[in-house]
mmCIF file of C-alpha atoms and ligand atoms in Angstrom:
data_model
loop_
_atom_site.group_PDB
_atom_site.id
_atom_site.type_symbol
_atom_site.label_atom_id
_atom_site.label_comp_id
_atom_site.label_asym_id
_atom_site.label_seq_id
_atom_site.Cartn_x
_atom_site.Cartn_y
_atom_site.Cartn_z
ATOM 1 C CA UNK A 56 2.229 13.171 -14.471
ATOM 2 C CA UNK A 57 -0.239 14.403 -17.094
ATOM 3 C CA UNK A 58 -2.518 17.257 -16.074
ATOM 4 C CA UNK A 59 -5.539 15.078 -17.025
ATOM 5 C CA UNK A 60 -4.462 12.504 -14.404
ATOM 6 C CA UNK A 61 -4.254 15.222 -11.749
ATOM 7 C CA UNK A 62 -7.736 16.475 -12.714
ATOM 8 C CA UNK A 63 -9.070 12.896 -12.542
ATOM 9 C CA UNK A 64 -7.624 12.445 -9.060
ATOM 10 C CA UNK A 65 -9.432 15.606 -7.895
ATOM 11 C CA UNK A 66 -12.740 14.527 -9.436
ATOM 12 C CA UNK A 67 -12.606 10.999 -8.012
ATOM 13 C CA UNK A 68 -12.036 12.541 -4.555
ATOM 14 C CA UNK A 69 -15.072 14.840 -4.993
ATOM 15 C CA UNK A 70 -13.004 18.005 -5.365
ATOM 16 C CA UNK A 71 -14.000 20.547 -7.996
ATOM 17 C CA UNK A 72 -10.923 20.938 -10.216
ATOM 18 C CA UNK A 73 -10.271 24.697 -10.014
ATOM 19 C CA UNK A 74 -7.124 26.093 -11.626
ATOM 20 C CA UNK A 75 -5.450 26.605 -8.226
ATOM 21 C CA UNK A 76 -6.251 23.084 -7.016
ATOM 22 C CA UNK A 77 -4.963 21.543 -10.242
ATOM 23 C CA UNK A 78 -1.781 23.634 -10.036
ATOM 24 C CA UNK A 79 -1.033 22.729 -6.397
ATOM 25 C CA UNK A 80 -1.717 18.998 -6.772
ATOM 26 C CA UNK A 81 0.190 18.809 -10.044
ATOM 27 C CA UNK A 82 3.151 20.553 -8.415
ATOM 28 C CA UNK A 83 3.182 17.865 -5.707
ATOM 29 C CA UNK A 84 2.712 15.067 -8.249
ATOM 30 C CA UNK A 85 5.726 16.279 -10.244
ATOM 31 C CA UNK A 86 8.005 17.436 -7.405
ATOM 32 C CA UNK A 87 8.667 14.533 -5.054
ATOM 33 C CA UNK A 88 10.951 16.617 -2.801
ATOM 34 C CA UNK A 89 8.352 17.290 -0.069
ATOM 35 C CA UNK A 90 7.897 21.051 -0.492
ATOM 36 C CA UNK A 91 6.548 23.477 2.131
ATOM 37 C CA UNK A 92 3.646 25.920 1.583
ATOM 38 C CA UNK A 93 6.155 28.687 0.844
ATOM 39 C CA UNK A 94 8.072 26.663 -1.743
ATOM 40 C CA UNK A 95 4.855 25.762 -3.570
ATOM 41 C CA UNK A 96 3.590 29.348 -3.382
ATOM 42 C CA UNK A 97 6.876 30.872 -4.573
ATOM 43 C CA UNK A 98 7.000 28.677 -7.690
ATOM 44 C CA UNK A 99 3.307 28.773 -8.625
ATOM 45 C CA UNK A 100 2.833 32.522 -8.053
ATOM 46 C CA UNK A 101 5.298 33.215 -10.894
ATOM 47 C CA UNK A 102 2.740 31.883 -13.390
ATOM 48 C CA UNK A 103 -0.348 32.793 -11.347
ATOM 49 C CA UNK A 104 0.176 36.371 -10.123
ATOM 50 C CA UNK A 105 -3.242 36.504 -8.395
ATOM 51 C CA UNK A 106 -2.478 33.414 -6.297
ATOM 52 C CA UNK A 107 -2.084 34.096 -2.559
ATOM 53 C CA UNK A 108 -0.181 32.102 0.034
ATOM 54 C CA UNK A 109 -3.452 31.645 1.940
ATOM 55 C CA UNK A 110 -5.077 30.074 -1.112
ATOM 56 C CA UNK A 111 -2.194 27.613 -1.463
ATOM 57 C CA UNK A 112 -2.518 26.777 2.236
ATOM 58 C CA UNK A 113 -6.294 26.290 1.958
ATOM 59 C CA UNK A 114 -5.917 24.060 -1.103
ATOM 60 C CA UNK A 115 -3.340 21.938 0.761
ATOM 61 C CA UNK A 116 -5.687 21.637 3.761
ATOM 62 C CA UNK A 117 -8.515 20.520 1.447
ATOM 63 C CA UNK A 118 -6.331 17.964 -0.387
ATOM 64 C CA UNK A 119 -5.171 16.622 2.999
ATOM 65 C CA UNK A 120 -8.710 16.343 4.409
ATOM 66 C CA UNK A 121 -9.799 14.404 1.299
ATOM 67 C CA UNK A 122 -6.889 11.981 1.649
ATOM 68 C CA UNK A 123 -5.036 13.048 -1.502
ATOM 69 C CA UNK A 124 -1.830 14.195 0.166
ATOM 70 C CA UNK A 125 -0.015 13.669 3.429
ATOM 71 C CA UNK A 126 1.427 16.207 5.844
ATOM 72 C CA UNK A 127 4.946 15.541 7.058
ATOM 73 C CA UNK A 128 6.091 17.044 10.361
ATOM 74 C CA UNK A 129 9.655 15.707 10.333
ATOM 75 C CA UNK A 130 11.048 19.262 10.149
ATOM 76 C CA UNK A 131 9.980 21.136 13.284
ATOM 77 C CA UNK A 132 10.326 24.489 11.467
ATOM 78 C CA UNK A 133 7.743 23.819 8.748
ATOM 79 C CA UNK A 134 5.114 21.325 7.639
ATOM 80 C CA UNK A 135 5.946 19.559 4.365
ATOM 81 C CA UNK A 136 3.592 18.007 1.821
ATOM 82 C CA UNK A 137 3.684 14.780 -0.190
ATOM 83 C CA UNK A 138 1.226 13.411 -2.769
ATOM 84 C CA UNK A 139 2.796 9.928 -2.551
ATOM 85 C CA UNK A 140 0.195 8.029 -0.505
ATOM 86 C CA UNK A 141 2.031 4.689 -0.595
ATOM 87 C CA UNK A 142 3.267 3.608 2.845
ATOM 88 C CA UNK A 143 6.803 4.902 3.142
ATOM 89 C CA UNK A 144 9.214 6.325 5.681
ATOM 90 C CA UNK A 145 10.813 9.779 5.564
ATOM 91 C CA UNK A 146 14.434 10.633 6.193
ATOM 92 C CA UNK A 147 15.683 14.167 6.893
ATOM 93 C CA UNK A 148 19.341 15.053 6.485
ATOM 94 C CA UNK A 149 20.478 17.128 9.455
ATOM 95 C CA UNK A 150 23.166 18.743 7.306
ATOM 96 C CA UNK A 151 21.307 19.828 4.109
ATOM 97 C CA UNK A 152 17.698 19.508 5.409
ATOM 98 C CA UNK A 153 16.660 17.441 2.393
ATOM 99 C CA UNK A 154 13.751 15.029 2.998
ATOM 100 C CA UNK A 155 13.769 11.783 1.017
ATOM 101 C CA UNK A 156 11.511 8.728 0.811
ATOM 102 C CA UNK A 157 12.757 5.449 2.238
ATOM 103 C CA UNK A 158 11.158 2.024 2.358
ATOM 104 C CA UNK A 159 9.460 1.075 5.602
ATOM 105 C CA UNK A 160 11.056 -1.731 7.612
ATOM 106 C CA UNK A 161 9.344 -5.089 6.922
ATOM 107 C CA UNK A 162 8.000 -5.220 10.487
ATOM 108 C CA UNK A 163 5.988 -2.008 9.959
ATOM 109 C CA UNK A 164 4.817 -2.647 6.365
ATOM 110 C CA UNK A 165 1.139 -3.527 5.860
ATOM 111 C CA UNK A 166 0.176 -2.926 9.471
ATOM 112 C CA UNK A 167 -2.637 -0.411 9.150
ATOM 113 C CA UNK A 168 -5.525 -0.596 11.607
ATOM 114 C CA UNK A 169 -4.006 -2.658 14.380
ATOM 115 C CA UNK A 170 -4.335 -2.485 18.143
ATOM 116 C CA UNK A 171 -1.821 -1.536 20.825
ATOM 117 C CA UNK A 172 -3.121 -1.699 24.421
ATOM 118 C CA UNK A 173 -6.722 -1.507 23.125
ATOM 119 C CA UNK A 174 -5.972 1.616 21.076
ATOM 120 C CA UNK A 175 -6.815 1.450 17.389
ATOM 121 C CA UNK A 176 -3.819 2.521 15.283
ATOM 122 C CA UNK A 177 -4.880 3.934 11.918
ATOM 123 C CA UNK A 178 -1.699 5.647 10.754
ATOM 124 C CA UNK A 179 1.980 5.024 11.276
ATOM 125 C CA UNK A 180 4.574 7.734 10.537
ATOM 126 C CA UNK A 181 8.203 6.707 10.478
ATOM 127 C CA UNK A 182 10.777 9.516 10.559
ATOM 128 C CA UNK A 183 14.511 8.954 10.352
ATOM 129 C CA UNK A 184 17.083 11.688 10.930
ATOM 130 C CA UNK A 185 20.762 11.640 10.082
ATOM 131 C CA UNK A 186 23.227 12.372 7.279
ATOM 132 C CA UNK A 187 22.311 11.742 3.651
ATOM 133 C CA UNK A 188 24.564 9.810 1.301
ATOM 134 C CA UNK A 189 25.554 12.970 -0.594
ATOM 135 C CA UNK A 190 26.590 14.868 2.539
ATOM 136 C CA UNK A 191 28.595 11.859 3.680
ATOM 137 C CA UNK A 192 30.253 11.718 0.235
ATOM 138 C CA UNK A 193 30.946 15.464 0.297
ATOM 139 C CA UNK A 194 32.548 14.975 3.714
ATOM 140 C CA UNK A 195 30.156 17.359 5.443
ATOM 141 C CA UNK A 196 30.087 14.669 8.062
ATOM 142 C CA UNK A 197 32.873 12.677 9.659
ATOM 143 C CA UNK A 198 31.979 9.015 9.972
HETATM 144 ZN ZN1 LIG B 306 22.428 15.971 3.176
HETATM 145 ZN ZN1 LIG B 307 7.365 10.983 0.911
#
């Protein structure tokens, strides 16, 4: 994604496009592998030596509160981040810990803001866990 598109996304969500905010959002727009705070910080701090881990965390919190990114809690050890706001499910491989995007089942698609027992459901998070196709192929897992 072009940097200008990332800047536009920030502006249309009423976020002042500082260098750190542009860098963090662009990292998420380019890397679709659901990175953690530490992964983002480790890569970006190479080019931005004054960047702190706290700043990265605060930028992520801001982007989340403005609805630009989602927080994924599929891995109980760390929160992961995703700038893909389309409805999709997440799958974590129990062998290599990779998190990938999967399509939602048809029954869950397009069901935002519905009621269950008089409770208003605004978000649905679908997490799958198992063995990824590569680990199965590499025989890390016996079928
Ligand atoms: Zn795997
Ligand atoms: Zn995702």
